């Protein structure tokens, strides 16, 4: 089944930066001027990849890996100033926007501050049903099967303010009459939710076209699991391991390992892969097709769960109890080829990976991930060391789940620091760029560097610390960070190591 991914993957270099981390005037980074300036900076840097995190709505802690919709766009990323250009807001209205110390503000505070402006824009948009823009909205709704269910879920959440399994039984169980009544009574809220999705879609696709026209491919992200309290699970209960009330029977996670004595209990409901197989994995085909409507490549998080996954009894307080169960394997990817024949997929194959997972990945021909932070402190056989890299891979200094490279250097053991110094023949005074150089020099076809590393930032700029609920996802890039001399330094290495694609 393996494809010729070397044909699909020229040597290329890119930057990992989620749009929320861009400079922005309305609480967080968005799809506006800062995003376009970043693409221009990528061109100067001769980078041809922009890797992002999931574009879905975030949870109350700001995580895009625990969303109430696996298919929707994040309204928090809508460019407020761009709504003025569309005639949906007045300059005076956005001039009154006030969010003190926005860069350090909780995501819910940002959301509440932005919402009145979004509400005004949506109301004006829906009031003008004769415009061509509104016709485009109707086309979007009619051709995106997920939008109406997602909007209904959103409207019902506003009413009941609880998990969907605690809603009235007829709505919880999606009885036909109850759904029809809700759609009628909540039509205004449903239309508003769909309009927000359309405005996100309009702005994102405009930004993506701008990137593609300048030779920049966008790498997206699919979390393998979805949140229990989500439109996806509510609308597709039969595809998940749920009891009759709608709560999970078993949940996702990973068993104890060298990093955790109790493992990780994520709490996501598990898929009923047997049920999904009966219709050719149509839900997954829709999910991947939707992702590739938004991006050019997509990374699948926790890829090993598609080979075998850890199933934890819902009653277990941690991940020590559980069983390894067989995932869908190659059958899923046979089905996915129907919507993406070339499978432009990157496999997140980090963590506890055994030979069966490696064989599975090799049989598919998909590129895996190599992280330099994991390379040092052991022996010369470490697969993450550059001399062991393989071409069908994507190399990173670190990912969004790692500390920055400067933070890693400052906190790792002296043994590891000494290994790094000897391995590269350096004294450590410019260690961040030493590792950037190593990534770009690697034989791996793609090399992706977190923006925090390009800027040589420390622990304070870390995006996420796994296992820690609060304080993540808040890093914002300084508005003066995109300096030409940094882009030129990056570009010299891109040229030196033949990553001009």
PDB file of N, CA and C in Angstrom, residues 380-418:
ATOM      1  N   UNK A 380      24.488   5.907  20.727  1.00  0.00           N
ATOM      2  CA  UNK A 380      24.520   6.276  19.316  1.00  0.00           C
ATOM      3  C   UNK A 380      23.413   5.630  18.500  1.00  0.00           C
ATOM      4  N   UNK A 381      22.655   4.685  19.098  1.00  0.00           N
ATOM      5  CA  UNK A 381      21.557   4.031  18.382  1.00  0.00           C
ATOM      6  C   UNK A 381      20.245   4.793  18.484  1.00  0.00           C
ATOM      7  N   UNK A 382      20.219   5.861  19.276  1.00  0.00           N
ATOM      8  CA  UNK A 382      18.995   6.647  19.442  1.00  0.00           C
ATOM      9  C   UNK A 382      18.482   7.103  18.076  1.00  0.00           C
ATOM     10  N   UNK A 383      17.244   6.739  17.761  1.00  0.00           N
ATOM     11  CA  UNK A 383      16.683   7.000  16.431  1.00  0.00           C
ATOM     12  C   UNK A 383      16.521   8.483  16.129  1.00  0.00           C
ATOM     13  N   UNK A 384      16.512   9.325  17.176  1.00  0.00           N
ATOM     14  CA  UNK A 384      16.329  10.761  16.957  1.00  0.00           C
ATOM     15  C   UNK A 384      17.646  11.482  16.671  1.00  0.00           C
ATOM     16  N   UNK A 385      18.785  10.813  16.855  1.00  0.00           N
ATOM     17  CA  UNK A 385      20.065  11.427  16.509  1.00  0.00           C
ATOM     18  C   UNK A 385      20.148  11.622  15.000  1.00  0.00           C
ATOM     19  N   UNK A 386      20.651  12.742  14.547  1.00  0.00           N
ATOM     20  CA  UNK A 386      20.640  13.032  13.098  1.00  0.00           C
ATOM     21  C   UNK A 386      21.261  11.954  12.225  1.00  0.00           C
ATOM     22  N   UNK A 387      22.299  11.235  12.703  1.00  0.00           N
ATOM     23  CA  UNK A 387      22.918  10.227  11.839  1.00  0.00           C
ATOM     24  C   UNK A 387      22.015   9.011  11.645  1.00  0.00           C
ATOM     25  N   UNK A 388      20.928   8.907  12.417  1.00  0.00           N
ATOM     26  CA  UNK A 388      19.968   7.812  12.263  1.00  0.00           C
ATOM     27  C   UNK A 388      18.682   8.237  11.561  1.00  0.00           C
ATOM     28  N   UNK A 389      18.580   9.478  11.135  1.00  0.00           N
ATOM     29  CA  UNK A 389      17.357   9.960  10.503  1.00  0.00           C
ATOM     30  C   UNK A 389      17.117   9.252   9.168  1.00  0.00           C
ATOM     31  N   UNK A 390      15.848   9.188   8.804  1.00  0.00           N
ATOM     32  CA  UNK A 390      15.449   8.620   7.517  1.00  0.00           C
ATOM     33  C   UNK A 390      14.769   9.702   6.683  1.00  0.00           C
ATOM     34  N   UNK A 391      14.783   9.509   5.379  1.00  0.00           N
ATOM     35  CA  UNK A 391      14.275  10.557   4.495  1.00  0.00           C
ATOM     36  C   UNK A 391      12.770  10.759   4.626  1.00  0.00           C
ATOM     37  N   UNK A 392      12.018   9.673   4.777  1.00  0.00           N
ATOM     38  CA  UNK A 392      10.548   9.785   4.811  1.00  0.00           C
ATOM     39  C   UNK A 392      10.090  10.186   6.210  1.00  0.00           C
ATOM     40  N   UNK A 393      10.519  11.374   6.633  1.00  0.00           N
ATOM     41  CA  UNK A 393      10.272  11.844   8.001  1.00  0.00           C
ATOM     42  C   UNK A 393      10.130  13.355   8.014  1.00  0.00           C
ATOM     43  N   UNK A 394       9.617  13.843   9.142  1.00  0.00           N
ATOM     44  CA  UNK A 394       9.564  15.283   9.420  1.00  0.00           C
ATOM     45  C   UNK A 394      10.361  15.511  10.694  1.00  0.00           C
ATOM     46  N   UNK A 395      11.389  16.332  10.635  1.00  0.00           N
ATOM     47  CA  UNK A 395      12.235  16.575  11.797  1.00  0.00           C
ATOM     48  C   UNK A 395      11.881  17.913  12.426  1.00  0.00           C
ATOM     49  N   UNK A 396      11.881  17.921  13.749  1.00  0.00           N
ATOM     50  CA  UNK A 396      11.592  19.122  14.550  1.00  0.00           C
ATOM     51  C   UNK A 396      12.709  19.296  15.575  1.00  0.00           C
ATOM     52  N   UNK A 397      12.991  20.533  15.937  1.00  0.00           N
ATOM     53  CA  UNK A 397      13.793  20.719  17.151  1.00  0.00           C
ATOM     54  C   UNK A 397      12.954  20.259  18.333  1.00  0.00           C
ATOM     55  N   UNK A 398      11.733  20.788  18.461  1.00  0.00           N
ATOM     56  CA  UNK A 398      10.755  20.352  19.451  1.00  0.00           C
ATOM     57  C   UNK A 398       9.363  20.595  18.896  1.00  0.00           C
ATOM     58  N   UNK A 399       8.352  20.132  19.590  1.00  0.00           N
ATOM     59  CA  UNK A 399       6.972  20.329  19.164  1.00  0.00           C
ATOM     60  C   UNK A 399       6.264  21.263  20.143  1.00  0.00           C
ATOM     61  N   UNK A 400       4.963  21.463  19.935  1.00  0.00           N
ATOM     62  CA  UNK A 400       4.197  22.325  20.840  1.00  0.00           C
ATOM     63  C   UNK A 400       4.090  21.724  22.240  1.00  0.00           C
ATOM     64  N   UNK A 401       4.355  20.421  22.377  1.00  0.00           N
ATOM     65  CA  UNK A 401       4.306  19.773  23.687  1.00  0.00           C
ATOM     66  C   UNK A 401       5.655  19.793  24.399  1.00  0.00           C
ATOM     67  N   UNK A 402       6.696  20.233  23.709  1.00  0.00           N
ATOM     68  CA  UNK A 402       8.023  20.345  24.316  1.00  0.00           C
ATOM     69  C   UNK A 402       8.255  21.747  24.854  1.00  0.00           C
ATOM     70  N   UNK A 403       9.217  21.860  25.747  1.00  0.00           N
ATOM     71  CA  UNK A 403       9.728  23.174  26.104  1.00  0.00           C
ATOM     72  C   UNK A 403      10.397  23.767  24.868  1.00  0.00           C
ATOM     73  N   UNK A 404      10.650  25.048  24.867  1.00  0.00           N
ATOM     74  CA  UNK A 404      11.437  25.635  23.789  1.00  0.00           C
ATOM     75  C   UNK A 404      12.845  25.026  23.834  1.00  0.00           C
ATOM     76  N   UNK A 405      13.595  25.173  22.761  1.00  0.00           N
ATOM     77  CA  UNK A 405      14.939  24.587  22.761  1.00  0.00           C
ATOM     78  C   UNK A 405      15.830  25.258  23.792  1.00  0.00           C
ATOM     79  N   UNK A 406      15.691  26.564  23.981  1.00  0.00           N
ATOM     80  CA  UNK A 406      16.475  27.225  25.027  1.00  0.00           C
ATOM     81  C   UNK A 406      16.064  26.715  26.400  1.00  0.00           C
ATOM     82  N   UNK A 407      14.746  26.575  26.632  1.00  0.00           N
ATOM     83  CA  UNK A 407      14.279  26.036  27.904  1.00  0.00           C
ATOM     84  C   UNK A 407      14.746  24.606  28.111  1.00  0.00           C
ATOM     85  N   UNK A 408      14.734  23.806  27.051  1.00  0.00           N
ATOM     86  CA  UNK A 408      15.235  22.432  27.126  1.00  0.00           C
ATOM     87  C   UNK A 408      16.707  22.421  27.514  1.00  0.00           C
ATOM     88  N   UNK A 409      17.500  23.241  26.853  1.00  0.00           N
ATOM     89  CA  UNK A 409      18.940  23.299  27.137  1.00  0.00           C
ATOM     90  C   UNK A 409      19.211  23.688  28.584  1.00  0.00           C
ATOM     91  N   UNK A 410      18.449  24.636  29.083  1.00  0.00           N
ATOM     92  CA  UNK A 410      18.669  25.124  30.445  1.00  0.00           C
ATOM     93  C   UNK A 410      18.232  24.123  31.513  1.00  0.00           C
ATOM     94  N   UNK A 411      17.274  23.257  31.163  1.00  0.00           N
ATOM     95  CA  UNK A 411      16.728  22.350  32.182  1.00  0.00           C
ATOM     96  C   UNK A 411      17.201  20.905  32.051  1.00  0.00           C
ATOM     97  N   UNK A 412      17.831  20.539  30.928  1.00  0.00           N
ATOM     98  CA  UNK A 412      18.270  19.157  30.763  1.00  0.00           C
ATOM     99  C   UNK A 412      19.521  18.891  31.597  1.00  0.00           C
ATOM    100  N   UNK A 413      19.911  17.637  31.696  1.00  0.00           N
ATOM    101  CA  UNK A 413      21.053  17.253  32.530  1.00  0.00           C
ATOM    102  C   UNK A 413      22.372  17.701  31.905  1.00  0.00           C
ATOM    103  N   UNK A 414      23.367  17.831  32.731  1.00  0.00           N
ATOM    104  CA  UNK A 414      24.690  18.184  32.221  1.00  0.00           C
ATOM    105  C   UNK A 414      25.214  17.075  31.305  1.00  0.00           C
ATOM    106  N   UNK A 415      24.817  15.854  31.593  1.00  0.00           N
ATOM    107  CA  UNK A 415      25.204  14.731  30.729  1.00  0.00           C
ATOM    108  C   UNK A 415      24.677  14.937  29.308  1.00  0.00           C
ATOM    109  N   UNK A 416      23.418  15.328  29.189  1.00  0.00           N
ATOM    110  CA  UNK A 416      22.839  15.569  27.871  1.00  0.00           C
ATOM    111  C   UNK A 416      23.471  16.780  27.199  1.00  0.00           C
ATOM    112  N   UNK A 417      23.705  17.845  27.966  1.00  0.00           N
ATOM    113  CA  UNK A 417      24.355  19.034  27.385  1.00  0.00           C
ATOM    114  C   UNK A 417      25.746  18.679  26.850  1.00  0.00           C
ATOM    115  N   UNK A 418      26.480  17.861  27.611  1.00  0.00           N
ATOM    116  CA  UNK A 418      27.810  17.467  27.176  1.00  0.00           C
ATOM    117  C   UNK A 418      27.737  16.623  25.904  1.00  0.00           C
TER     118      UNK A 418
END
